[in-house]
Amino acid sequence: MAAGAVMHIPLVLSAGGQTRPLGVEAGPRTLSEDRVLVVIPTRDAVDDLAVMVKSLIKAAAQPKALDIVVVDNGSRQSILAEVFGNARGAMVSVIRIDEAFNWSRLNNQACVGRDQPILVFANNDMEMRTAGWDDHLRSLLSMERVGIVGARLLYPNGLLQHGGIVMGGLNGEPLHDGWRARGDDVGPLGRWRRRRPATAVTGGFMAVRRTLFEASGGFDEVELPISCSDVDLCLKVGAQGWAVLYAPEIELTHHESLTRGHAHDSAQQRRAEAEMRVLLERWGDAAAYDPARNPQWETRGVRLYAGRR
């Protein structure tokens, strides 16, 4: 048999004693002073937004190297930088964009004219739980060929909301890995509590190198304005040979879709389905098949990797 690199073995070859799961090792921490830009789109929900912004500042190792831009998309409430209180040297600003909601465009526009080397895209309905989260991101993004980093997100009741994204998880569509698993459930091979490469991570909290974001064209605000542009960006980055990391050492509480809500009405559902068609047509097998997902792991409804005993 010809020699070559083993890319993926979907079936079990042998089984033995428990060993420490392999992951991507960071090496020495890089505590540079690279500035971090955090972009948070919002419409009203000022109290929840204030919780998020204050938690980012309080938990930051280097708040003076932190720039937070709140993108006010047609709020009726008054959103001023003063509502976020003591910024500990962090720069907090608010820009207003009064137009139809387009998540991709709001995030893209917030980055225009700025030069911070690290970009973080975050939802307004979360709270940071990890001290020194900004230095964690600096360290991870300083690793060779790491382009995007995603976090572990938990519901307020402690259930897992996001442990990475798996492609083709149900009916050929991407789903959050470990969705609604118990917070103490580590998942197969410890994947929900272990830093590892992922095909995609959610834009609910996503960090990316600015140079790579710009080279990839940013988020697709034309064909993927709301639902799928975070996955699309991850696939673009992966296609260029860069790694997407799921990093559970960065953890947030997430009140999912507090402002926008889920696609329940017919118009929202049609929009979500249209974006999914674009994603699947654009990426083909890359959007429908995940090499990190063992086909022996069972999918029950929307709960992934329930496992067979």
Tab-separated table of C-alpha atoms in Angstrom:
chain	number	residue	atom	x	y	z
A	1	MET	CA	0.000	0.000	0.000
A	2	ALA	CA	1.338	3.437	-0.921
A	3	ALA	CA	2.502	5.646	1.931
A	4	GLY	CA	0.552	8.812	2.612
A	5	ALA	CA	-1.137	10.937	5.244
A	6	VAL	CA	-4.193	9.495	6.973
A	7	MET	CA	-6.929	12.092	6.488
A	8	HIS	CA	-9.989	10.501	8.103
A	9	ILE	CA	-11.003	7.082	9.410
A	10	PRO	CA	-14.783	7.067	9.932
A	11	LEU	CA	-15.048	3.582	11.460
A	12	VAL	CA	-13.469	2.030	14.537
A	13	LEU	CA	-10.297	0.022	13.807
A	14	SER	CA	-9.629	-1.060	17.386
A	15	ALA	CA	-10.553	-0.186	20.958
A	16	GLY	CA	-8.439	-0.026	24.088
A	17	GLY	CA	-8.076	1.704	27.438
A	18	GLN	CA	-9.018	5.307	27.939
A	19	THR	CA	-6.377	7.791	26.827
A	20	ARG	CA	-6.091	11.534	26.936
A	21	PRO	CA	-7.889	13.013	23.894
A	22	LEU	CA	-5.580	14.718	21.439
A	23	GLY	CA	-6.219	18.365	20.620
A	24	VAL	CA	-4.491	21.389	19.191
A	25	GLU	CA	-1.821	22.552	21.596
A	26	ALA	CA	-1.161	26.265	21.945
A	27	GLY	CA	2.461	26.236	23.038
A	28	PRO	CA	3.808	29.243	24.962
A	29	ARG	CA	1.236	31.961	25.571
A	30	THR	CA	1.654	35.072	23.452
A	31	LEU	CA	0.638	38.066	25.545
A	32	SER	CA	1.012	40.710	22.861
A	33	GLU	CA	-0.785	44.034	23.067
A	34	ASP	CA	-2.668	43.557	19.799
A	35	ARG	CA	-5.864	45.547	19.998
A	36	VAL	CA	-9.113	43.614	19.872
A	37	LEU	CA	-12.204	45.009	18.156
A	38	VAL	CA	-15.522	43.599	19.424
A	39	VAL	CA	-18.569	44.257	17.223
A	40	ILE	CA	-22.017	43.862	18.811
A	41	PRO	CA	-25.118	44.573	16.713
A	42	THR	CA	-28.266	45.390	18.682
A	43	ARG	CA	-31.775	46.709	18.481
A	44	ASP	CA	-32.945	47.968	21.870
A	45	ALA	CA	-32.383	45.381	24.693
A	46	VAL	CA	-30.217	47.989	26.422
A	47	ASP	CA	-30.147	46.226	29.810
A	48	ASP	CA	-28.961	42.945	28.308
A	49	LEU	CA	-26.463	44.728	26.075
A	50	ALA	CA	-25.022	46.508	29.115
A	51	VAL	CA	-24.532	43.157	30.871
A	52	MET	CA	-22.587	41.849	27.881
A	53	VAL	CA	-20.381	44.900	27.427
A	54	LYS	CA	-19.603	45.229	31.125
A	55	SER	CA	-18.756	41.521	31.404
A	56	LEU	CA	-16.306	41.759	28.490
A	57	ILE	CA	-14.541	44.715	30.069
A	58	LYS	CA	-14.499	43.283	33.591
A	59	ALA	CA	-13.095	39.924	32.455
A	60	ALA	CA	-10.531	41.329	30.008
A	61	ALA	CA	-6.850	40.931	30.877
A	62	GLN	CA	-5.993	44.046	28.858
A	63	PRO	CA	-9.057	46.314	28.837
A	64	LYS	CA	-7.013	49.265	27.550
A	65	ALA	CA	-6.384	47.267	24.352
A	66	LEU	CA	-10.093	46.611	23.856
A	67	ASP	CA	-12.352	48.502	21.437
A	68	ILE	CA	-16.075	47.707	21.607
A	69	VAL	CA	-18.359	48.979	18.857
A	70	VAL	CA	-22.104	48.681	19.438
A	71	VAL	CA	-24.012	48.808	16.148
A	72	ASP	CA	-27.420	50.334	16.883
A	73	ASN	CA	-29.759	49.003	14.192
A	74	GLY	CA	-32.881	51.158	14.572
A	75	SER	CA	-33.322	51.089	18.336
A	76	ARG	CA	-36.164	53.038	19.925
A	77	GLN	CA	-34.324	53.092	23.219
A	78	SER	CA	-31.453	55.512	23.668
A	79	ILE	CA	-28.145	53.645	23.460
A	80	LEU	CA	-25.204	55.761	24.597
A	81	ALA	CA	-21.697	54.694	25.557
A	82	GLU	CA	-22.300	56.103	29.044
A	83	VAL	CA	-24.760	53.316	29.922
A	84	PHE	CA	-21.888	50.833	30.036
A	85	GLY	CA	-20.315	52.438	33.072
A	86	ASN	CA	-16.632	52.242	34.010
A	87	ALA	CA	-14.775	50.979	30.954
A	88	ARG	CA	-11.396	50.427	32.752
A	89	GLY	CA	-9.651	52.076	29.803
A	90	ALA	CA	-11.549	50.171	27.122
A	91	MET	CA	-12.925	52.246	24.251
A	92	VAL	CA	-16.709	51.849	23.885
A	93	SER	CA	-18.521	53.540	21.020
A	94	VAL	CA	-21.958	53.379	19.413
A	95	ILE	CA	-22.676	53.736	15.697
A	96	ARG	CA	-26.204	53.857	14.294
A	97	ILE	CA	-27.256	52.156	11.078
A	98	ASP	CA	-30.967	52.641	10.387
A	99	GLU	CA	-31.814	50.118	7.701
A	100	ALA	CA	-33.359	46.667	7.367
A	101	PHE	CA	-31.723	44.097	9.595
A	102	ASN	CA	-28.759	42.504	7.806
A	103	TRP	CA	-26.429	40.855	10.310
A	104	SER	CA	-23.641	40.441	7.783
A	105	ARG	CA	-23.718	44.068	6.648
A	106	LEU	CA	-23.887	45.470	10.190
A	107	ASN	CA	-20.755	43.556	11.167
A	108	ASN	CA	-18.922	44.389	7.935
A	109	GLN	CA	-19.692	48.103	8.239
A	110	ALA	CA	-18.470	48.246	11.836
A	111	CYS	CA	-15.031	47.072	10.694
A	112	VAL	CA	-14.631	49.694	7.950
A	113	GLY	CA	-12.009	52.333	8.726
A	114	ARG	CA	-10.598	50.447	11.698
A	115	ASP	CA	-7.322	48.553	11.956
A	116	GLN	CA	-7.408	46.308	15.027
A	117	PRO	CA	-5.590	43.022	14.173
A	118	ILE	CA	-8.169	40.838	15.979
A	119	LEU	CA	-11.895	41.029	15.242
A	120	VAL	CA	-14.565	39.556	17.530
A	121	PHE	CA	-18.190	39.302	16.442
A	122	ALA	CA	-20.591	38.832	19.326
A	123	ASN	CA	-24.301	38.763	20.117
A	124	ASN	CA	-25.823	41.296	22.485
A	125	ASP	CA	-27.500	38.658	24.650
A	126	MET	CA	-24.557	37.044	26.417
A	127	GLU	CA	-22.271	37.343	29.433
A	128	MET	CA	-18.557	36.521	29.479
A	129	ARG	CA	-17.586	33.889	32.076
A	130	THR	CA	-13.840	33.566	31.377
A	131	ALA	CA	-11.254	35.822	32.976
A	132	GLY	CA	-8.555	36.847	30.531
A	133	TRP	CA	-10.631	35.869	27.486
A	134	ASP	CA	-8.851	38.451	25.350
A	135	ASP	CA	-5.406	37.005	26.088
A	136	HIS	CA	-6.757	33.533	25.326
A	137	LEU	CA	-7.770	34.795	21.889
A	138	ARG	CA	-4.420	36.486	21.304
A	139	SER	CA	-2.620	33.267	22.199
A	140	LEU	CA	-4.811	31.040	20.026
A	141	LEU	CA	-4.753	33.345	17.014
A	142	SER	CA	-0.964	33.566	17.255
A	143	MET	CA	-0.751	29.821	16.573
A	144	GLU	CA	0.399	28.882	13.100
A	145	ARG	CA	-2.444	28.698	10.541
A	146	VAL	CA	-5.212	29.352	13.083
A	147	GLY	CA	-7.648	31.811	11.518
A	148	ILE	CA	-10.903	31.637	13.517
A	149	VAL	CA	-11.680	30.833	17.154
A	150	GLY	CA	-15.124	30.048	18.589
A	151	ALA	CA	-16.261	29.700	22.197
A	152	ARG	CA	-18.314	27.354	24.356
A	153	LEU	CA	-21.792	28.809	24.902
A	154	LEU	CA	-24.174	27.739	27.665
A	155	TYR	CA	-27.824	28.493	28.295
A	156	PRO	CA	-28.583	30.158	31.647
A	157	ASN	CA	-29.836	26.781	32.952
A	158	GLY	CA	-26.394	25.273	32.309
A	159	LEU	CA	-27.254	23.262	29.190
A	160	LEU	CA	-24.872	23.452	26.262
A	161	GLN	CA	-25.923	25.791	23.464
A	162	HIS	CA	-22.823	25.616	21.247
A	163	GLY	CA	-19.917	23.187	21.229
A	164	GLY	CA	-18.841	24.011	17.686
A	165	ILE	CA	-20.871	23.483	14.512
A	166	VAL	CA	-21.168	20.155	12.724
A	167	MET	CA	-22.001	20.087	9.025
A	168	GLY	CA	-24.803	17.881	7.724
A	169	GLY	CA	-25.938	17.088	11.261
A	170	LEU	CA	-29.641	16.757	10.458
A	171	ASN	CA	-31.358	16.699	7.069
A	172	GLY	CA	-28.095	17.817	5.506
A	173	GLU	CA	-27.930	21.064	7.463
A	174	PRO	CA	-25.327	22.356	9.970
A	175	LEU	CA	-26.255	22.211	13.643
A	176	HIS	CA	-24.717	23.229	16.943
A	177	ASP	CA	-22.662	20.359	18.307
A	178	GLY	CA	-23.926	19.003	21.620
A	179	TRP	CA	-27.011	21.219	21.597
A	180	ARG	CA	-28.824	21.016	24.946
A	181	ALA	CA	-26.462	18.449	26.413
A	182	ARG	CA	-25.856	18.756	30.154
A	183	GLY	CA	-23.106	21.209	30.979
A	184	ASP	CA	-21.080	18.463	32.671
A	185	ASP	CA	-21.394	16.119	29.672
A	186	VAL	CA	-18.042	16.113	27.881
A	187	GLY	CA	-19.346	14.350	24.759
A	188	PRO	CA	-17.633	11.654	22.648
A	189	LEU	CA	-13.857	11.757	23.152
A	190	GLY	CA	-14.372	14.821	25.344
A	191	ARG	CA	-15.138	16.959	22.300
A	192	TRP	CA	-17.436	19.430	24.084
A	193	ARG	CA	-14.770	20.268	26.694
A	194	ARG	CA	-11.650	19.865	24.535
A	195	ARG	CA	-10.024	22.417	22.275
A	196	ARG	CA	-10.134	20.997	18.775
A	197	PRO	CA	-10.407	21.880	15.100
A	198	ALA	CA	-13.984	22.368	13.924
A	199	THR	CA	-15.432	22.862	10.480
A	200	ALA	CA	-17.329	25.927	11.704
A	201	VAL	CA	-18.258	27.900	14.820
A	202	THR	CA	-21.118	30.271	15.478
A	203	GLY	CA	-20.982	33.995	14.837
A	204	GLY	CA	-22.614	34.406	18.244
A	205	PHE	CA	-19.011	34.710	19.478
A	206	MET	CA	-16.348	34.388	16.809
A	207	ALA	CA	-12.804	35.796	16.685
A	208	VAL	CA	-10.872	36.102	13.416
A	209	ARG	CA	-7.650	37.613	12.171
A	210	ARG	CA	-8.475	40.899	10.423
A	211	THR	CA	-6.191	40.168	7.488
A	212	LEU	CA	-7.945	36.863	6.877
A	213	PHE	CA	-11.409	38.374	7.302
A	214	GLU	CA	-10.655	41.023	4.700
A	215	ALA	CA	-8.981	38.584	2.316
A	216	SER	CA	-12.082	36.383	2.513
A	217	GLY	CA	-14.395	39.266	1.649
A	218	GLY	CA	-15.944	39.452	5.108
A	219	PHE	CA	-19.510	38.251	5.652
A	220	ASP	CA	-21.760	37.783	2.614
A	221	GLU	CA	-24.296	40.579	3.045
A	222	VAL	CA	-25.937	39.968	-0.350
A	223	GLU	CA	-26.924	36.289	-0.435
A	224	LEU	CA	-26.437	35.400	3.247
A	225	PRO	CA	-27.626	38.458	5.186
A	226	ILE	CA	-28.770	36.765	8.400
A	227	SER	CA	-28.539	33.016	8.938
A	228	CYS	CA	-25.559	31.357	7.293
A	229	SER	CA	-22.773	33.858	6.722
A	230	ASP	CA	-20.852	32.792	9.845
A	231	VAL	CA	-20.680	29.204	8.571
A	232	ASP	CA	-19.839	30.477	5.088
A	233	LEU	CA	-16.903	32.505	6.444
A	234	CYS	CA	-15.578	29.459	8.307
A	235	LEU	CA	-15.777	27.370	5.140
A	236	LYS	CA	-13.962	30.087	3.172
A	237	VAL	CA	-11.213	30.232	5.786
A	238	GLY	CA	-10.931	26.444	5.895
A	239	ALA	CA	-10.724	26.254	2.095
A	240	GLN	CA	-7.676	28.523	2.261
A	241	GLY	CA	-5.892	26.089	4.575
A	242	TRP	CA	-6.547	27.893	7.846
A	243	ALA	CA	-7.865	26.168	10.961
A	244	VAL	CA	-11.109	26.970	12.743
A	245	LEU	CA	-10.812	26.191	16.458
A	246	TYR	CA	-13.490	25.428	19.005
A	247	ALA	CA	-11.976	26.728	22.271
A	248	PRO	CA	-14.088	25.727	25.315
A	249	GLU	CA	-11.712	27.501	27.684
A	250	ILE	CA	-13.568	30.664	26.552
A	251	GLU	CA	-17.080	30.342	27.927
A	252	LEU	CA	-20.139	32.586	27.832
A	253	THR	CA	-23.743	32.420	28.972
A	254	HIS	CA	-26.021	32.944	25.970
A	255	HIS	CA	-29.700	33.893	25.910
A	256	GLU	CA	-30.042	32.732	22.317
A	257	SER	CA	-31.753	35.094	19.853
A	258	LEU	CA	-33.125	37.273	22.625
A	259	THR	CA	-33.579	40.242	20.285
A	260	ARG	CA	-34.257	38.731	16.878
A	261	GLY	CA	-36.013	35.493	17.841
A	262	HIS	CA	-36.168	32.281	15.852
A	263	ALA	CA	-37.568	31.960	12.340
A	264	HIS	CA	-41.124	31.091	13.333
A	265	ASP	CA	-43.269	33.034	10.870
A	266	SER	CA	-43.506	32.069	7.208
A	267	ALA	CA	-41.403	34.972	5.883
A	268	GLN	CA	-38.552	34.254	8.312
A	269	GLN	CA	-38.745	30.555	7.519
A	270	ARG	CA	-38.558	31.186	3.767
A	271	ARG	CA	-35.578	33.467	4.267
A	272	ALA	CA	-33.762	30.901	6.402
A	273	GLU	CA	-34.471	28.143	3.865
A	274	ALA	CA	-33.242	30.343	1.007
A	275	GLU	CA	-29.946	31.025	2.778
A	276	MET	CA	-29.501	27.339	3.521
A	277	ARG	CA	-29.977	26.549	-0.181
A	278	VAL	CA	-27.308	29.102	-1.069
A	279	LEU	CA	-24.899	27.591	1.450
A	280	LEU	CA	-25.442	24.018	0.246
A	281	GLU	CA	-25.244	24.955	-3.438
A	282	ARG	CA	-22.118	27.041	-2.892
A	283	TRP	CA	-20.198	24.481	-0.862
A	284	GLY	CA	-21.670	21.122	-1.871
A	285	ASP	CA	-20.211	18.240	0.116
A	286	ALA	CA	-18.199	20.622	2.294
A	287	ALA	CA	-21.469	21.971	3.720
A	288	ALA	CA	-23.227	18.610	3.930
A	289	TYR	CA	-20.476	16.326	5.256
A	290	ASP	CA	-18.253	16.910	8.273
A	291	PRO	CA	-14.954	14.972	8.396
A	292	ALA	CA	-14.849	15.518	12.173
A	293	ARG	CA	-18.127	13.657	12.676
A	294	ASN	CA	-17.982	9.889	13.061
A	295	PRO	CA	-20.961	8.305	11.250
A	296	GLN	CA	-21.272	5.781	14.095
A	297	TRP	CA	-22.366	8.578	16.405
A	298	GLU	CA	-26.126	8.672	16.504
A	299	THR	CA	-28.247	11.732	15.864
A	300	ARG	CA	-31.503	11.891	17.823
A	301	GLY	CA	-33.653	14.752	16.620
A	302	VAL	CA	-31.485	17.842	16.969
A	303	ARG	CA	-29.269	16.286	19.664
A	304	LEU	CA	-26.001	15.249	18.045
A	305	TYR	CA	-23.605	12.495	19.036
A	306	ALA	CA	-25.917	10.720	21.468
A	307	GLY	CA	-23.872	7.569	20.799
A	308	ARG	CA	-24.746	3.909	20.527
A	309	ARG	CA	-24.193	1.650	23.520
